[in-house]
mmCIF file of C-alpha atoms in Angstrom:
data_model
loop_
_atom_site.group_PDB
_atom_site.id
_atom_site.type_symbol
_atom_site.label_atom_id
_atom_site.label_comp_id
_atom_site.label_asym_id
_atom_site.label_seq_id
_atom_site.Cartn_x
_atom_site.Cartn_y
_atom_site.Cartn_z
ATOM 1 C CA UNK S 865 0.000 0.000 0.000
ATOM 2 C CA UNK S 866 1.350 3.426 -0.960
ATOM 3 C CA UNK S 867 1.586 6.024 1.789
ATOM 4 C CA UNK S 868 -1.084 8.172 0.097
ATOM 5 C CA UNK S 869 -3.552 5.247 0.143
ATOM 6 C CA UNK S 870 -3.408 5.317 3.941
ATOM 7 C CA UNK S 871 -5.150 8.692 3.950
ATOM 8 C CA UNK S 872 -7.751 8.073 1.222
ATOM 9 C CA UNK S 873 -11.386 7.447 2.103
ATOM 10 C CA UNK S 874 -13.467 5.905 -0.704
ATOM 11 C CA UNK S 875 -17.252 6.226 -0.581
ATOM 12 C CA UNK S 876 -19.327 4.312 -3.122
ATOM 13 C CA UNK S 877 -23.016 3.577 -3.427
ATOM 14 C CA UNK S 878 -26.280 4.198 -5.177
ATOM 15 C CA UNK S 879 -27.405 7.532 -6.595
ATOM 16 C CA UNK S 880 -29.065 10.023 -4.255
ATOM 17 C CA UNK S 881 -27.853 8.264 -1.102
ATOM 18 C CA UNK S 882 -26.345 11.470 0.185
ATOM 19 C CA UNK S 883 -22.798 10.372 -0.620
ATOM 20 C CA UNK S 884 -21.657 13.872 -1.511
ATOM 21 C CA UNK S 885 -23.068 15.488 1.625
ATOM 22 C CA UNK S 886 -21.574 12.739 3.790
ATOM 23 C CA UNK S 887 -18.191 12.908 2.042
ATOM 24 C CA UNK S 888 -18.042 16.712 2.344
ATOM 25 C CA UNK S 889 -18.685 16.533 6.084
ATOM 26 C CA UNK S 890 -16.020 13.880 6.555
ATOM 27 C CA UNK S 891 -13.519 15.949 4.568
ATOM 28 C CA UNK S 892 -14.327 19.006 6.656
ATOM 29 C CA UNK S 893 -14.033 17.021 9.906
ATOM 30 C CA UNK S 894 -10.622 15.594 8.955
ATOM 31 C CA UNK S 895 -9.378 18.610 6.987
ATOM 32 C CA UNK S 896 -9.147 16.471 3.854
ATOM 33 C CA UNK S 897 -9.876 17.405 0.221
ATOM 34 C CA UNK S 898 -13.313 16.350 -1.030
ATOM 35 C CA UNK S 899 -13.728 15.205 -4.655
ATOM 36 C CA UNK S 900 -17.136 14.504 -6.203
ATOM 37 C CA UNK S 901 -16.274 11.984 -8.935
ATOM 38 C CA UNK S 902 -19.898 11.893 -10.078
ATOM 39 C CA UNK S 903 -19.675 15.571 -10.991
ATOM 40 C CA UNK S 904 -16.871 14.679 -13.394
ATOM 41 C CA UNK S 905 -19.076 12.236 -15.303
ATOM 42 C CA UNK S 906 -21.919 14.745 -15.220
ATOM 43 C CA UNK S 907 -19.573 17.317 -16.744
ATOM 44 C CA UNK S 908 -18.771 14.988 -19.637
ATOM 45 C CA UNK S 909 -22.492 14.275 -20.103
ATOM 46 C CA UNK S 910 -23.237 18.012 -20.225
ATOM 47 C CA UNK S 911 -20.423 18.518 -22.735
ATOM 48 C CA UNK S 912 -21.943 15.825 -24.945
ATOM 49 C CA UNK S 913 -25.427 17.339 -24.730
ATOM 50 C CA UNK S 914 -24.259 20.871 -25.467
ATOM 51 C CA UNK S 915 -22.060 19.831 -28.383
ATOM 52 C CA UNK S 916 -24.461 17.494 -30.176
ATOM 53 C CA UNK S 917 -22.413 14.407 -29.309
ATOM 54 C CA UNK S 918 -25.378 12.932 -27.471
ATOM 55 C CA UNK S 919 -28.825 13.197 -29.039
ATOM 56 C CA UNK S 920 -31.910 10.965 -28.871
ATOM 57 C CA UNK S 921 -30.025 8.729 -26.405
ATOM 58 C CA UNK S 922 -27.376 7.984 -29.023
ATOM 59 C CA UNK S 923 -23.712 8.850 -28.492
ATOM 60 C CA UNK S 924 -21.494 9.787 -31.417
ATOM 61 C CA UNK S 925 -18.572 7.772 -30.078
ATOM 62 C CA UNK S 926 -15.921 8.860 -32.629
ATOM 63 C CA UNK S 927 -16.670 12.523 -31.900
ATOM 64 C CA UNK S 928 -16.585 11.887 -28.155
ATOM 65 C CA UNK S 929 -13.248 10.056 -28.398
ATOM 66 C CA UNK S 930 -11.867 12.972 -30.419
ATOM 67 C CA UNK S 931 -13.149 15.522 -27.889
ATOM 68 C CA UNK S 932 -12.044 13.780 -24.684
ATOM 69 C CA UNK S 933 -8.425 15.062 -24.670
ATOM 70 C CA UNK S 934 -9.756 18.629 -24.736
ATOM 71 C CA UNK S 935 -12.161 18.177 -21.824
ATOM 72 C CA UNK S 936 -10.757 19.805 -18.687
ATOM 73 C CA UNK S 937 -12.575 19.427 -15.374
ATOM 74 C CA UNK S 938 -11.557 21.130 -12.161
ATOM 75 C CA UNK S 939 -13.079 21.996 -8.823
ATOM 76 C CA UNK S 940 -13.037 25.238 -6.894
ATOM 77 C CA UNK S 941 -14.287 25.950 -3.369
ATOM 78 C CA UNK S 942 -15.851 29.268 -2.416
ATOM 79 C CA UNK S 943 -17.428 29.952 0.988
ATOM 80 C CA UNK S 944 -17.171 26.250 1.771
ATOM 81 C CA UNK S 945 -19.105 25.217 -1.339
ATOM 82 C CA UNK S 946 -17.376 23.179 -4.029
ATOM 83 C CA UNK S 947 -18.222 24.028 -7.630
ATOM 84 C CA UNK S 948 -17.438 22.179 -10.850
ATOM 85 C CA UNK S 949 -15.809 23.857 -13.839
ATOM 86 C CA UNK S 950 -15.765 22.508 -17.386
ATOM 87 C CA UNK S 951 -13.139 24.114 -19.603
ATOM 88 C CA UNK S 952 -13.103 27.163 -17.339
ATOM 89 C CA UNK S 953 -16.901 27.591 -17.054
ATOM 90 C CA UNK S 954 -18.846 27.051 -13.831
ATOM 91 C CA UNK S 955 -21.367 24.298 -14.619
ATOM 92 C CA UNK S 956 -22.365 23.291 -11.078
ATOM 93 C CA UNK S 957 -26.035 24.196 -11.490
ATOM 94 C CA UNK S 958 -26.348 22.797 -15.002
ATOM 95 C CA UNK S 959 -25.035 19.337 -14.140
ATOM 96 C CA UNK S 960 -27.550 18.819 -11.308
ATOM 97 C CA UNK S 961 -30.689 19.007 -13.488
ATOM 98 C CA UNK S 962 -32.816 16.065 -14.578
ATOM 99 C CA UNK S 963 -31.554 16.407 -18.170
ATOM 100 C CA UNK S 964 -28.007 15.480 -17.235
ATOM 101 C CA UNK S 965 -29.199 12.974 -14.614
ATOM 102 C CA UNK S 966 -31.118 11.112 -17.320
ATOM 103 C CA UNK S 967 -28.063 10.515 -19.504
ATOM 104 C CA UNK S 968 -25.066 10.428 -17.166
ATOM 105 C CA UNK S 969 -25.252 6.660 -16.615
ATOM 106 C CA UNK S 970 -25.051 6.096 -20.384
ATOM 107 C CA UNK S 971 -21.988 8.320 -20.644
ATOM 108 C CA UNK S 972 -20.315 6.707 -17.629
ATOM 109 C CA UNK S 973 -20.578 3.272 -19.269
ATOM 110 C CA UNK S 974 -18.206 4.289 -22.060
ATOM 111 C CA UNK S 975 -14.771 2.780 -21.531
ATOM 112 C CA UNK S 976 -12.813 5.740 -22.917
ATOM 113 C CA UNK S 977 -14.672 8.125 -20.611
ATOM 114 C CA UNK S 978 -14.013 5.989 -17.545
ATOM 115 C CA UNK S 979 -10.335 5.614 -18.447
ATOM 116 C CA UNK S 980 -9.911 9.385 -18.602
ATOM 117 C CA UNK S 981 -11.903 10.044 -15.433
ATOM 118 C CA UNK S 982 -10.084 7.346 -13.419
ATOM 119 C CA UNK S 983 -6.741 8.786 -14.541
ATOM 120 C CA UNK S 984 -7.812 12.279 -13.431
ATOM 121 C CA UNK S 985 -9.130 10.970 -10.108
ATOM 122 C CA UNK S 986 -5.921 9.087 -9.330
ATOM 123 C CA UNK S 987 -3.924 12.205 -10.166
ATOM 124 C CA UNK S 988 -6.005 14.223 -7.717
ATOM 125 C CA UNK S 989 -5.548 11.607 -5.005
ATOM 126 C CA UNK S 990 -1.848 10.900 -5.472
ATOM 127 C CA UNK S 991 -0.872 13.004 -2.449
ATOM 128 C CA UNK S 992 -3.537 11.497 -0.179
ATOM 129 C CA UNK S 993 -5.773 13.176 2.413
ATOM 130 C CA UNK S 994 -8.715 12.836 0.034
ATOM 131 C CA UNK S 995 -12.346 11.825 0.463
ATOM 132 C CA UNK S 996 -13.785 10.755 -2.893
ATOM 133 C CA UNK S 997 -17.278 9.478 -3.611
ATOM 134 C CA UNK S 998 -18.659 7.704 -6.648
ATOM 135 C CA UNK S 999 -19.502 4.248 -7.962
ATOM 136 C CA UNK S 1000 -16.110 2.556 -8.348
ATOM 137 C CA UNK S 1001 -13.771 4.463 -6.051
ATOM 138 C CA UNK S 1002 -13.105 1.581 -3.672
ATOM 139 C CA UNK S 1003 -13.137 -1.118 -6.353
ATOM 140 C CA UNK S 1004 -11.241 0.519 -9.240
ATOM 141 C CA UNK S 1005 -9.868 3.996 -8.547
ATOM 142 C CA UNK S 1006 -8.395 3.424 -5.076
ATOM 143 C CA UNK S 1007 -8.671 -0.305 -4.273
ATOM 144 C CA UNK S 1008 -6.100 0.149 -1.479
ATOM 145 C CA UNK S 1009 -7.877 3.026 0.256
ATOM 146 C CA UNK S 1010 -7.552 2.788 4.010
ATOM 147 C CA UNK S 1011 -11.330 3.062 4.490
ATOM 148 C CA UNK S 1012 -14.080 2.085 2.064
ATOM 149 C CA UNK S 1013 -17.747 2.797 2.693
ATOM 150 C CA UNK S 1014 -20.637 1.514 0.583
ATOM 151 C CA UNK S 1015 -23.815 3.571 0.974
ATOM 152 C CA UNK S 1016 -27.336 2.421 0.239
ATOM 153 C CA UNK S 1017 -30.893 3.526 1.014
ATOM 154 C CA UNK S 1018 -34.453 2.699 0.041
ATOM 155 C CA UNK S 1019 -35.139 3.937 -3.547
ATOM 156 C CA UNK S 1020 -38.284 5.847 -2.528
ATOM 157 C CA UNK S 1021 -36.388 7.586 0.266
ATOM 158 C CA UNK S 1022 -33.651 8.515 -2.193
ATOM 159 C CA UNK S 1023 -36.184 9.889 -4.680
ATOM 160 C CA UNK S 1024 -37.787 12.123 -2.048
ATOM 161 C CA UNK S 1025 -34.385 13.410 -0.934
ATOM 162 C CA UNK S 1026 -33.434 14.252 -4.507
ATOM 163 C CA UNK S 1027 -36.801 15.921 -5.107
ATOM 164 C CA UNK S 1028 -36.478 18.078 -1.976
ATOM 165 C CA UNK S 1029 -32.915 19.044 -2.906
ATOM 166 C CA UNK S 1030 -33.891 20.226 -6.386
ATOM 167 C CA UNK S 1031 -37.039 22.033 -5.221
ATOM 168 C CA UNK S 1032 -34.946 23.850 -2.611
ATOM 169 C CA UNK S 1033 -32.670 25.027 -5.422
ATOM 170 C CA UNK S 1034 -35.704 26.359 -7.309
ATOM 171 C CA UNK S 1035 -35.641 23.599 -9.942
ATOM 172 C CA UNK S 1036 -39.160 22.382 -10.754
ATOM 173 C CA UNK S 1037 -39.257 18.587 -11.026
ATOM 174 C CA UNK S 1038 -41.689 15.680 -10.761
ATOM 175 C CA UNK S 1039 -41.265 13.166 -7.914
ATOM 176 C CA UNK S 1040 -42.425 10.160 -9.976
ATOM 177 C CA UNK S 1041 -40.028 11.109 -12.755
ATOM 178 C CA UNK S 1042 -37.141 11.305 -10.281
ATOM 179 C CA UNK S 1043 -38.068 7.936 -8.749
ATOM 180 C CA UNK S 1044 -38.043 6.288 -12.165
ATOM 181 C CA UNK S 1045 -34.747 7.963 -13.033
ATOM 182 C CA UNK S 1046 -33.179 6.615 -9.837
ATOM 183 C CA UNK S 1047 -34.352 3.063 -10.544
ATOM 184 C CA UNK S 1048 -33.084 3.329 -14.115
ATOM 185 C CA UNK S 1049 -29.693 4.552 -12.927
ATOM 186 C CA UNK S 1050 -29.482 1.724 -10.386
ATOM 187 C CA UNK S 1051 -30.055 -0.839 -13.157
ATOM 188 C CA UNK S 1052 -27.564 0.798 -15.486
ATOM 189 C CA UNK S 1053 -24.908 1.280 -12.798
ATOM 190 C CA UNK S 1054 -25.166 -2.329 -11.613
ATOM 191 C CA UNK S 1055 -25.148 -3.849 -15.089
ATOM 192 C CA UNK S 1056 -22.748 -1.718 -17.101
ATOM 193 C CA UNK S 1057 -19.894 -3.732 -18.643
ATOM 194 C CA UNK S 1058 -17.157 -1.367 -17.432
ATOM 195 C CA UNK S 1059 -16.631 -0.833 -13.676
ATOM 196 C CA UNK S 1060 -20.166 -1.771 -12.542
ATOM 197 C CA UNK S 1061 -21.408 -0.606 -9.177
ATOM 198 C CA UNK S 1062 -20.203 -3.182 -6.646
ATOM 199 C CA UNK S 1063 -19.429 -3.218 -2.955
ATOM 200 C CA UNK S 1064 -15.734 -3.803 -2.360
ATOM 201 C CA UNK S 1065 -15.243 -6.950 -0.244
ATOM 202 C CA UNK S 1066 -13.702 -4.931 2.577
ATOM 203 C CA UNK S 1067 -16.131 -1.992 2.425
ATOM 204 C CA UNK S 1068 -18.327 -1.075 5.391
ATOM 205 C CA UNK S 1069 -22.033 -0.876 4.492
ATOM 206 C CA UNK S 1070 -24.011 2.175 5.586
ATOM 207 C CA UNK S 1071 -27.783 2.020 5.014
ATOM 208 C CA UNK S 1072 -28.855 5.557 5.805
ATOM 209 C CA UNK S 1073 -32.535 5.245 4.837
ATOM 210 C CA UNK S 1074 -33.674 6.454 8.250
ATOM 211 C CA UNK S 1075 -30.561 8.122 9.598
ATOM 212 C CA UNK S 1076 -29.951 11.818 10.102
ATOM 213 C CA UNK S 1077 -26.718 13.402 8.935
ATOM 214 C CA UNK S 1078 -25.625 13.668 12.568
ATOM 215 C CA UNK S 1079 -26.236 9.946 13.086
ATOM 216 C CA UNK S 1080 -24.241 9.133 9.970
ATOM 217 C CA UNK S 1081 -21.321 11.222 11.197
ATOM 218 C CA UNK S 1082 -21.456 9.515 14.601
ATOM 219 C CA UNK S 1083 -21.294 6.182 12.783
ATOM 220 C CA UNK S 1084 -18.305 7.333 10.730
ATOM 221 C CA UNK S 1085 -16.355 8.765 13.661
ATOM 222 C CA UNK S 1086 -16.731 5.513 15.603
ATOM 223 C CA UNK S 1087 -15.485 3.490 12.600
ATOM 224 C CA UNK S 1088 -12.630 5.943 11.976
ATOM 225 C CA UNK S 1089 -11.594 5.864 15.610
ATOM 226 C CA UNK S 1090 -11.644 2.061 15.680
ATOM 227 C CA UNK S 1091 -9.565 1.954 12.498
ATOM 228 C CA UNK S 1092 -6.901 4.267 13.908
ATOM 229 C CA UNK S 1093 -6.828 2.415 17.199
ATOM 230 C CA UNK S 1094 -6.226 -0.826 15.286
ATOM 231 C CA UNK S 1095 -3.478 0.723 13.143
ATOM 232 C CA UNK S 1096 -1.598 2.168 16.127
ATOM 233 C CA UNK S 1097 -1.412 -1.046 18.141
#
């Protein structure tokens, strides 16, 4: 295990489980860097939509392969809020809408896209002290991470959380449409041929269907404390 792997926390799980919120709080608690890997795939999906590479659920793969080297994704934090930039433009609000949510699983199944994103993610994490959430962080990106967490929750609970989040942001959405989108993404994430959603054998499972954020953090801090106690014996 590389030294940096000893300070990497990998959080995987289903969509709308609150992975990002949980990961941000952990990063803040430990003074680590938080990276939302899902935002990176959403950025590529938005790029495809805005550039006619994805239309009518069909991806122009040759054009996407040609464009990938020129896609630059970075994160910036202002007032404690992390925002996503695509080729220098703040796209944080755009990538959270139902339009991108409906196609991001299709984009994330493409091998060339995953290869580029995994390379970028490993580059970000090479110095350690990183909390990263996604679908394959503990299984593919950082298989030697010191702590792996796999998050799950009831699909209807996840749909309501996502609905409330978007409504709070002023984005008008339909709850039934979100619920169907979540179930569709679950199927696609679990069954994609490249890096499917799987729990790493050594990951800790957190079902947060009926847990508050405070309860989740209590759970994490106990696990983190136990881990450090074990490693210092």
